[in-house]
Amino acid sequence: LGAKLASPTDPDRRGAHVSVAHPEAWPWCKALVDRRLVVGDFRPPDVIRLGPAPLYTRYVDVFDAVQHMVEALEAGLEDLQDRPRVT
């Protein structure tokens, strides 16, 4: 789907953040946050940075976040951005 790991694989160099690069990172990140699926930060030019808290982030939370990210890319970013937000 065009996404790739952008953070170091060595945990001593990575710290607590995981970065994912994608050519459409900004609309992807915005769609995920707007739909309240995954909260990450956009870092120019093409990175979404995630900061899972190790004290309370479960494996299933990581799995669900990745699944939401994949589904957003598969659905098409324009389609997700045009949907109304849940209020």
PDB file of N, CA and C in Angstrom:
ATOM      1  N   LEU A   1       0.808  -1.208   0.000  1.00  0.00           N
ATOM      2  CA  LEU A   1       0.000   0.000   0.000  1.00  0.00           C
ATOM      3  C   LEU A   1       0.848   1.269   0.000  1.00  0.00           C
ATOM      4  N   GLY A   2       2.151   1.119  -0.109  1.00  0.00           N
ATOM      5  CA  GLY A   2       3.038   2.275  -0.211  1.00  0.00           C
ATOM      6  C   GLY A   2       3.596   2.786   1.096  1.00  0.00           C
ATOM      7  N   ALA A   3       3.233   2.178   2.224  1.00  0.00           N
ATOM      8  CA  ALA A   3       3.758   2.608   3.521  1.00  0.00           C
ATOM      9  C   ALA A   3       4.989   1.795   3.873  1.00  0.00           C
ATOM     10  N   LYS A   4       5.913   2.441   4.606  1.00  0.00           N
ATOM     11  CA  LYS A   4       7.100   1.709   5.057  1.00  0.00           C
ATOM     12  C   LYS A   4       7.531   2.235   6.414  1.00  0.00           C
ATOM     13  N   LEU A   5       8.193   1.386   7.170  1.00  0.00           N
ATOM     14  CA  LEU A   5       8.729   1.771   8.469  1.00  0.00           C
ATOM     15  C   LEU A   5       9.805   2.821   8.255  1.00  0.00           C
ATOM     16  N   ALA A   6       9.691   3.941   8.964  1.00  0.00           N
ATOM     17  CA  ALA A   6      10.660   5.026   8.809  1.00  0.00           C
ATOM     18  C   ALA A   6      11.498   5.236  10.063  1.00  0.00           C
ATOM     19  N   SER A   7      11.238   4.486  11.118  1.00  0.00           N
ATOM     20  CA  SER A   7      12.038   4.619  12.334  1.00  0.00           C
ATOM     21  C   SER A   7      13.113   3.555  12.367  1.00  0.00           C
ATOM     22  N   PRO A   8      14.139   3.807  13.150  1.00  0.00           N
ATOM     23  CA  PRO A   8      15.188   2.791  13.277  1.00  0.00           C
ATOM     24  C   PRO A   8      14.615   1.493  13.838  1.00  0.00           C
ATOM     25  N   THR A   9      15.101   0.367  13.371  1.00  0.00           N
ATOM     26  CA  THR A   9      14.633  -0.911  13.904  1.00  0.00           C
ATOM     27  C   THR A   9      15.300  -1.236  15.237  1.00  0.00           C
ATOM     28  N   ASP A  10      16.433  -0.623  15.513  1.00  0.00           N
ATOM     29  CA  ASP A  10      17.128  -0.819  16.788  1.00  0.00           C
ATOM     30  C   ASP A  10      16.387  -0.041  17.876  1.00  0.00           C
ATOM     31  N   PRO A  11      15.793  -0.723  18.876  1.00  0.00           N
ATOM     32  CA  PRO A  11      15.016  -0.025  19.900  1.00  0.00           C
ATOM     33  C   PRO A  11      15.817   1.009  20.680  1.00  0.00           C
ATOM     34  N   ASP A  12      17.125   0.838  20.801  1.00  0.00           N
ATOM     35  CA  ASP A  12      17.942   1.818  21.503  1.00  0.00           C
ATOM     36  C   ASP A  12      18.031   3.138  20.733  1.00  0.00           C
ATOM     37  N   ARG A  13      17.844   3.092  19.439  1.00  0.00           N
ATOM     38  CA  ARG A  13      17.872   4.305  18.610  1.00  0.00           C
ATOM     39  C   ARG A  13      16.471   4.863  18.364  1.00  0.00           C
ATOM     40  N   ARG A  14      15.445   4.034  18.515  1.00  0.00           N
ATOM     41  CA  ARG A  14      14.078   4.419  18.175  1.00  0.00           C
ATOM     42  C   ARG A  14      13.395   5.173  19.306  1.00  0.00           C
ATOM     43  N   GLY A  15      13.666   4.826  20.546  1.00  0.00           N
ATOM     44  CA  GLY A  15      12.931   5.425  21.648  1.00  0.00           C
ATOM     45  C   GLY A  15      11.512   4.878  21.694  1.00  0.00           C
ATOM     46  N   ALA A  16      10.560   5.709  22.077  1.00  0.00           N
ATOM     47  CA  ALA A  16       9.179   5.254  22.252  1.00  0.00           C
ATOM     48  C   ALA A  16       8.294   5.556  21.044  1.00  0.00           C
ATOM     49  N   HIS A  17       8.869   6.066  19.975  1.00  0.00           N
ATOM     50  CA  HIS A  17       8.065   6.417  18.809  1.00  0.00           C
ATOM     51  C   HIS A  17       8.282   5.434  17.665  1.00  0.00           C
ATOM     52  N   VAL A  18       7.240   5.286  16.864  1.00  0.00           N
ATOM     53  CA  VAL A  18       7.324   4.502  15.638  1.00  0.00           C
ATOM     54  C   VAL A  18       6.861   5.424  14.522  1.00  0.00           C
ATOM     55  N   SER A  19       7.649   5.519  13.467  1.00  0.00           N
ATOM     56  CA  SER A  19       7.308   6.377  12.338  1.00  0.00           C
ATOM     57  C   SER A  19       7.057   5.537  11.101  1.00  0.00           C
ATOM     58  N   VAL A  20       6.008   5.928  10.364  1.00  0.00           N
ATOM     59  CA  VAL A  20       5.635   5.248   9.140  1.00  0.00           C
ATOM     60  C   VAL A  20       5.633   6.290   8.021  1.00  0.00           C
ATOM     61  N   ALA A  21       6.334   5.999   6.934  1.00  0.00           N
ATOM     62  CA  ALA A  21       6.389   6.925   5.796  1.00  0.00           C
ATOM     63  C   ALA A  21       5.418   6.472   4.712  1.00  0.00           C
ATOM     64  N   HIS A  22       4.794   7.459   4.069  1.00  0.00           N
ATOM     65  CA  HIS A  22       3.883   7.209   2.949  1.00  0.00           C
ATOM     66  C   HIS A  22       3.803   8.506   2.140  1.00  0.00           C
ATOM     67  N   PRO A  23       3.754   8.414   0.807  1.00  0.00           N
ATOM     68  CA  PRO A  23       3.685   9.631  -0.005  1.00  0.00           C
ATOM     69  C   PRO A  23       2.479  10.512   0.327  1.00  0.00           C
ATOM     70  N   GLU A  24       1.397   9.931   0.814  1.00  0.00           N
ATOM     71  CA  GLU A  24       0.189  10.678   1.181  1.00  0.00           C
ATOM     72  C   GLU A  24       0.016  10.708   2.697  1.00  0.00           C
ATOM     73  N   ALA A  25       1.108  10.886   3.429  1.00  0.00           N
ATOM     74  CA  ALA A  25       1.063  10.830   4.896  1.00  0.00           C
ATOM     75  C   ALA A  25       0.127  11.879   5.491  1.00  0.00           C
ATOM     76  N   TRP A  26       0.141  13.100   4.956  1.00  0.00           N
ATOM     77  CA  TRP A  26      -0.711  14.145   5.541  1.00  0.00           C
ATOM     78  C   TRP A  26      -2.196  13.792   5.436  1.00  0.00           C
ATOM     79  N   PRO A  27      -2.759  13.510   4.244  1.00  0.00           N
ATOM     80  CA  PRO A  27      -4.187  13.171   4.215  1.00  0.00           C
ATOM     81  C   PRO A  27      -4.505  11.876   4.969  1.00  0.00           C
ATOM     82  N   TRP A  28      -3.572  10.945   4.968  1.00  0.00           N
ATOM     83  CA  TRP A  28      -3.762   9.685   5.694  1.00  0.00           C
ATOM     84  C   TRP A  28      -3.879   9.960   7.191  1.00  0.00           C
ATOM     85  N   CYS A  29      -2.943  10.729   7.729  1.00  0.00           N
ATOM     86  CA  CYS A  29      -2.948  11.060   9.158  1.00  0.00           C
ATOM     87  C   CYS A  29      -4.209  11.841   9.516  1.00  0.00           C
ATOM     88  N   LYS A  30      -4.554  12.820   8.694  1.00  0.00           N
ATOM     89  CA  LYS A  30      -5.742  13.634   8.951  1.00  0.00           C
ATOM     90  C   LYS A  30      -7.003  12.771   8.944  1.00  0.00           C
ATOM     91  N   ALA A  31      -7.120  11.865   7.998  1.00  0.00           N
ATOM     92  CA  ALA A  31      -8.287  10.988   7.927  1.00  0.00           C
ATOM     93  C   ALA A  31      -8.383  10.109   9.173  1.00  0.00           C
ATOM     94  N   LEU A  32      -7.264   9.569   9.626  1.00  0.00           N
ATOM     95  CA  LEU A  32      -7.270   8.712  10.817  1.00  0.00           C
ATOM     96  C   LEU A  32      -7.677   9.488  12.064  1.00  0.00           C
ATOM     97  N   VAL A  33      -7.147  10.696  12.216  1.00  0.00           N
ATOM     98  CA  VAL A  33      -7.478  11.508  13.389  1.00  0.00           C
ATOM     99  C   VAL A  33      -8.924  11.989  13.310  1.00  0.00           C
ATOM    100  N   ASP A  34      -9.345  12.482  12.132  1.00  0.00           N
ATOM    101  CA  ASP A  34     -10.717  12.973  11.981  1.00  0.00           C
ATOM    102  C   ASP A  34     -11.752  11.891  12.263  1.00  0.00           C
ATOM    103  N   ARG A  35     -11.449  10.673  11.882  1.00  0.00           N
ATOM    104  CA  ARG A  35     -12.382   9.564  12.095  1.00  0.00           C
ATOM    105  C   ARG A  35     -12.207   8.942  13.478  1.00  0.00           C
ATOM    106  N   ARG A  36     -11.298   9.498  14.275  1.00  0.00           N
ATOM    107  CA  ARG A  36     -11.031   9.011  15.633  1.00  0.00           C
ATOM    108  C   ARG A  36     -10.642   7.538  15.633  1.00  0.00           C
ATOM    109  N   LEU A  37      -9.809   7.184  14.661  1.00  0.00           N
ATOM    110  CA  LEU A  37      -9.350   5.798  14.549  1.00  0.00           C
ATOM    111  C   LEU A  37      -7.973   5.624  15.177  1.00  0.00           C
ATOM    112  N   VAL A  38      -7.048   6.492  14.801  1.00  0.00           N
ATOM    113  CA  VAL A  38      -5.668   6.436  15.293  1.00  0.00           C
ATOM    114  C   VAL A  38      -5.194   7.872  15.443  1.00  0.00           C
ATOM    115  N   VAL A  39      -4.567   8.179  16.559  1.00  0.00           N
ATOM    116  CA  VAL A  39      -4.028   9.524  16.758  1.00  0.00           C
ATOM    117  C   VAL A  39      -2.517   9.462  16.592  1.00  0.00           C
ATOM    118  N   GLY A  40      -2.051  10.152  15.588  1.00  0.00           N
ATOM    119  CA  GLY A  40      -0.612  10.255  15.327  1.00  0.00           C
ATOM    120  C   GLY A  40      -0.289  11.675  14.941  1.00  0.00           C
ATOM    121  N   ASP A  41       0.990  11.972  14.740  1.00  0.00           N
ATOM    122  CA  ASP A  41       1.371  13.304  14.262  1.00  0.00           C
ATOM    123  C   ASP A  41       1.932  13.174  12.866  1.00  0.00           C
ATOM    124  N   PHE A  42       1.666  14.190  12.075  1.00  0.00           N
ATOM    125  CA  PHE A  42       2.272  14.283  10.750  1.00  0.00           C
ATOM    126  C   PHE A  42       3.592  15.020  10.899  1.00  0.00           C
ATOM    127  N   ARG A  43       4.620  14.486  10.256  1.00  0.00           N
ATOM    128  CA  ARG A  43       5.942  15.127  10.215  1.00  0.00           C
ATOM    129  C   ARG A  43       6.338  15.269   8.754  1.00  0.00           C
ATOM    130  N   PRO A  44       6.489  16.517   8.282  1.00  0.00           N
ATOM    131  CA  PRO A  44       6.863  16.709   6.878  1.00  0.00           C
ATOM    132  C   PRO A  44       8.185  16.028   6.563  1.00  0.00           C
ATOM    133  N   PRO A  45       8.362  15.525   5.379  1.00  0.00           N
ATOM    134  CA  PRO A  45       7.426  15.666   4.271  1.00  0.00           C
ATOM    135  C   PRO A  45       6.422  14.516   4.155  1.00  0.00           C
ATOM    136  N   ASP A  46       6.695  13.352   4.776  1.00  0.00           N
ATOM    137  CA  ASP A  46       5.856  12.190   4.455  1.00  0.00           C
ATOM    138  C   ASP A  46       5.765  11.159   5.574  1.00  0.00           C
ATOM    139  N   VAL A  47       5.749  11.607   6.830  1.00  0.00           N
ATOM    140  CA  VAL A  47       5.823  10.667   7.949  1.00  0.00           C
ATOM    141  C   VAL A  47       4.653  10.858   8.915  1.00  0.00           C
ATOM    142  N   ILE A  48       4.102   9.735   9.369  1.00  0.00           N
ATOM    143  CA  ILE A  48       3.174   9.717  10.495  1.00  0.00           C
ATOM    144  C   ILE A  48       3.949   9.123  11.666  1.00  0.00           C
ATOM    145  N   ARG A  49       3.969   9.855  12.769  1.00  0.00           N
ATOM    146  CA  ARG A  49       4.685   9.394  13.958  1.00  0.00           C
ATOM    147  C   ARG A  49       3.672   8.957  14.999  1.00  0.00           C
ATOM    148  N   LEU A  50       3.880   7.761  15.522  1.00  0.00           N
ATOM    149  CA  LEU A  50       2.998   7.193  16.543  1.00  0.00           C
ATOM    150  C   LEU A  50       3.795   7.019  17.835  1.00  0.00           C
ATOM    151  N   GLY A  51       3.146   7.242  18.954  1.00  0.00           N
ATOM    152  CA  GLY A  51       3.825   7.118  20.241  1.00  0.00           C
ATOM    153  C   GLY A  51       3.050   6.242  21.200  1.00  0.00           C
ATOM    154  N   PRO A  52       3.056   4.931  20.979  1.00  0.00           N
ATOM    155  CA  PRO A  52       2.327   4.057  21.905  1.00  0.00           C
ATOM    156  C   PRO A  52       2.961   4.081  23.298  1.00  0.00           C
ATOM    157  N   ALA A  53       2.132   4.263  24.306  1.00  0.00           N
ATOM    158  CA  ALA A  53       2.628   4.291  25.686  1.00  0.00           C
ATOM    159  C   ALA A  53       2.778   2.854  26.177  1.00  0.00           C
ATOM    160  N   PRO A  54       3.995   2.419  26.477  1.00  0.00           N
ATOM    161  CA  PRO A  54       4.208   1.017  26.833  1.00  0.00           C
ATOM    162  C   PRO A  54       3.528   0.581  28.133  1.00  0.00           C
ATOM    163  N   LEU A  55       3.191   1.512  29.008  1.00  0.00           N
ATOM    164  CA  LEU A  55       2.568   1.106  30.272  1.00  0.00           C
ATOM    165  C   LEU A  55       1.120   0.669  30.114  1.00  0.00           C
ATOM    166  N   TYR A  56       0.425   1.199  29.109  1.00  0.00           N
ATOM    167  CA  TYR A  56      -0.987   0.821  28.976  1.00  0.00           C
ATOM    168  C   TYR A  56      -1.423   0.488  27.554  1.00  0.00           C
ATOM    169  N   THR A  57      -0.523   0.468  26.596  1.00  0.00           N
ATOM    170  CA  THR A  57      -0.877   0.052  25.242  1.00  0.00           C
ATOM    171  C   THR A  57      -0.738  -1.461  25.153  1.00  0.00           C
ATOM    172  N   ARG A  58      -1.841  -2.116  24.818  1.00  0.00           N
ATOM    173  CA  ARG A  58      -1.850  -3.578  24.719  1.00  0.00           C
ATOM    174  C   ARG A  58      -1.485  -4.000  23.301  1.00  0.00           C
ATOM    175  N   TYR A  59      -1.111  -5.247  23.125  1.00  0.00           N
ATOM    176  CA  TYR A  59      -0.820  -5.777  21.798  1.00  0.00           C
ATOM    177  C   TYR A  59      -2.031  -5.610  20.880  1.00  0.00           C
ATOM    178  N   VAL A  60      -3.215  -5.848  21.425  1.00  0.00           N
ATOM    179  CA  VAL A  60      -4.427  -5.725  20.610  1.00  0.00           C
ATOM    180  C   VAL A  60      -4.632  -4.277  20.163  1.00  0.00           C
ATOM    181  N   ASP A  61      -4.210  -3.306  20.964  1.00  0.00           N
ATOM    182  CA  ASP A  61      -4.313  -1.896  20.569  1.00  0.00           C
ATOM    183  C   ASP A  61      -3.415  -1.604  19.370  1.00  0.00           C
ATOM    184  N   VAL A  62      -2.213  -2.164  19.387  1.00  0.00           N
ATOM    185  CA  VAL A  62      -1.288  -1.996  18.258  1.00  0.00           C
ATOM    186  C   VAL A  62      -1.865  -2.672  17.016  1.00  0.00           C
ATOM    187  N   PHE A  63      -2.364  -3.883  17.181  1.00  0.00           N
ATOM    188  CA  PHE A  63      -2.965  -4.614  16.064  1.00  0.00           C
ATOM    189  C   PHE A  63      -4.123  -3.811  15.469  1.00  0.00           C
ATOM    190  N   ASP A  64      -5.019  -3.309  16.335  1.00  0.00           N
ATOM    191  CA  ASP A  64      -6.172  -2.541  15.861  1.00  0.00           C
ATOM    192  C   ASP A  64      -5.735  -1.273  15.134  1.00  0.00           C
ATOM    193  N   ALA A  65      -4.724  -0.579  15.658  1.00  0.00           N
ATOM    194  CA  ALA A  65      -4.243   0.644  15.010  1.00  0.00           C
ATOM    195  C   ALA A  65      -3.709   0.348  13.610  1.00  0.00           C
ATOM    196  N   VAL A  66      -2.920  -0.704  13.490  1.00  0.00           N
ATOM    197  CA  VAL A  66      -2.385  -1.080  12.173  1.00  0.00           C
ATOM    198  C   VAL A  66      -3.523  -1.459  11.239  1.00  0.00           C
ATOM    199  N   GLN A  67      -4.498  -2.193  11.735  1.00  0.00           N
ATOM    200  CA  GLN A  67      -5.636  -2.580  10.901  1.00  0.00           C
ATOM    201  C   GLN A  67      -6.405  -1.347  10.420  1.00  0.00           C
ATOM    202  N   HIS A  68      -6.636  -0.370  11.298  1.00  0.00           N
ATOM    203  CA  HIS A  68      -7.319   0.871  10.898  1.00  0.00           C
ATOM    204  C   HIS A  68      -6.504   1.620   9.849  1.00  0.00           C
ATOM    205  N   MET A  69      -5.196   1.650  10.013  1.00  0.00           N
ATOM    206  CA  MET A  69      -4.341   2.346   9.054  1.00  0.00           C
ATOM    207  C   MET A  69      -4.404   1.681   7.677  1.00  0.00           C
ATOM    208  N   VAL A  70      -4.361   0.359   7.659  1.00  0.00           N
ATOM    209  CA  VAL A  70      -4.450  -0.383   6.393  1.00  0.00           C
ATOM    210  C   VAL A  70      -5.807  -0.148   5.744  1.00  0.00           C
ATOM    211  N   GLU A  71      -6.870  -0.264   6.525  1.00  0.00           N
ATOM    212  CA  GLU A  71      -8.213  -0.077   5.976  1.00  0.00           C
ATOM    213  C   GLU A  71      -8.398   1.330   5.404  1.00  0.00           C
ATOM    214  N   ALA A  72      -7.814   2.334   6.063  1.00  0.00           N
ATOM    215  CA  ALA A  72      -7.916   3.705   5.557  1.00  0.00           C
ATOM    216  C   ALA A  72      -7.229   3.836   4.202  1.00  0.00           C
ATOM    217  N   LEU A  73      -6.055   3.223   4.062  1.00  0.00           N
ATOM    218  CA  LEU A  73      -5.360   3.276   2.772  1.00  0.00           C
ATOM    219  C   LEU A  73      -6.119   2.503   1.702  1.00  0.00           C
ATOM    220  N   GLU A  74      -6.654   1.355   2.065  1.00  0.00           N
ATOM    221  CA  GLU A  74      -7.393   0.539   1.096  1.00  0.00           C
ATOM    222  C   GLU A  74      -8.683   1.231   0.645  1.00  0.00           C
ATOM    223  N   ALA A  75      -9.331   1.967   1.550  1.00  0.00           N
ATOM    224  CA  ALA A  75     -10.595   2.637   1.227  1.00  0.00           C
ATOM    225  C   ALA A  75     -10.381   3.841   0.326  1.00  0.00           C
ATOM    226  N   GLY A  76      -9.195   4.403   0.367  1.00  0.00           N
ATOM    227  CA  GLY A  76      -8.929   5.616  -0.401  1.00  0.00           C
ATOM    228  C   GLY A  76      -9.039   6.821   0.508  1.00  0.00           C
ATOM    229  N   LEU A  77      -8.028   7.623   0.542  1.00  0.00           N
ATOM    230  CA  LEU A  77      -7.963   8.737   1.472  1.00  0.00           C
ATOM    231  C   LEU A  77      -8.998   9.808   1.176  1.00  0.00           C
ATOM    232  N   GLU A  78      -9.281  10.062  -0.081  1.00  0.00           N
ATOM    233  CA  GLU A  78     -10.255  11.092  -0.424  1.00  0.00           C
ATOM    234  C   GLU A  78     -11.623  10.713   0.132  1.00  0.00           C
ATOM    235  N   ASP A  79     -11.979   9.430   0.018  1.00  0.00           N
ATOM    236  CA  ASP A  79     -13.268   8.966   0.515  1.00  0.00           C
ATOM    237  C   ASP A  79     -13.376   9.173   2.026  1.00  0.00           C
ATOM    238  N   LEU A  80     -12.339   8.871   2.752  1.00  0.00           N
ATOM    239  CA  LEU A  80     -12.376   9.028   4.216  1.00  0.00           C
ATOM    240  C   LEU A  80     -12.463  10.495   4.618  1.00  0.00           C
ATOM    241  N   GLN A  81     -11.754  11.362   3.900  1.00  0.00           N
ATOM    242  CA  GLN A  81     -11.759  12.776   4.269  1.00  0.00           C
ATOM    243  C   GLN A  81     -13.117  13.416   4.033  1.00  0.00           C
ATOM    244  N   ASP A  82     -13.878  12.934   3.069  1.00  0.00           N
ATOM    245  CA  ASP A  82     -15.148  13.552   2.738  1.00  0.00           C
ATOM    246  C   ASP A  82     -16.289  13.095   3.638  1.00  0.00           C
ATOM    247  N   ARG A  83     -16.093  12.067   4.416  1.00  0.00           N
ATOM    248  CA  ARG A  83     -17.160  11.582   5.296  1.00  0.00           C
ATOM    249  C   ARG A  83     -17.347  12.556   6.450  1.00  0.00           C
ATOM    250  N   PRO A  84     -18.581  12.727   6.918  1.00  0.00           N
ATOM    251  CA  PRO A  84     -18.783  13.621   8.050  1.00  0.00           C
ATOM    252  C   PRO A  84     -18.176  13.038   9.320  1.00  0.00           C
ATOM    253  N   ARG A  85     -17.747  13.921  10.200  1.00  0.00           N
ATOM    254  CA  ARG A  85     -17.194  13.474  11.478  1.00  0.00           C
ATOM    255  C   ARG A  85     -18.320  13.066  12.409  1.00  0.00           C
ATOM    256  N   VAL A  86     -18.028  12.119  13.279  1.00  0.00           N
ATOM    257  CA  VAL A  86     -18.987  11.719  14.299  1.00  0.00           C
ATOM    258  C   VAL A  86     -18.963  12.799  15.368  1.00  0.00           C
ATOM    259  N   THR A  87     -20.117  13.254  15.786  1.00  0.00           N
ATOM    260  CA  THR A  87     -20.169  14.310  16.810  1.00  0.00           C
ATOM    261  C   THR A  87     -20.817  13.813  18.081  1.00  0.00           C
TER     262      THR A  87
END
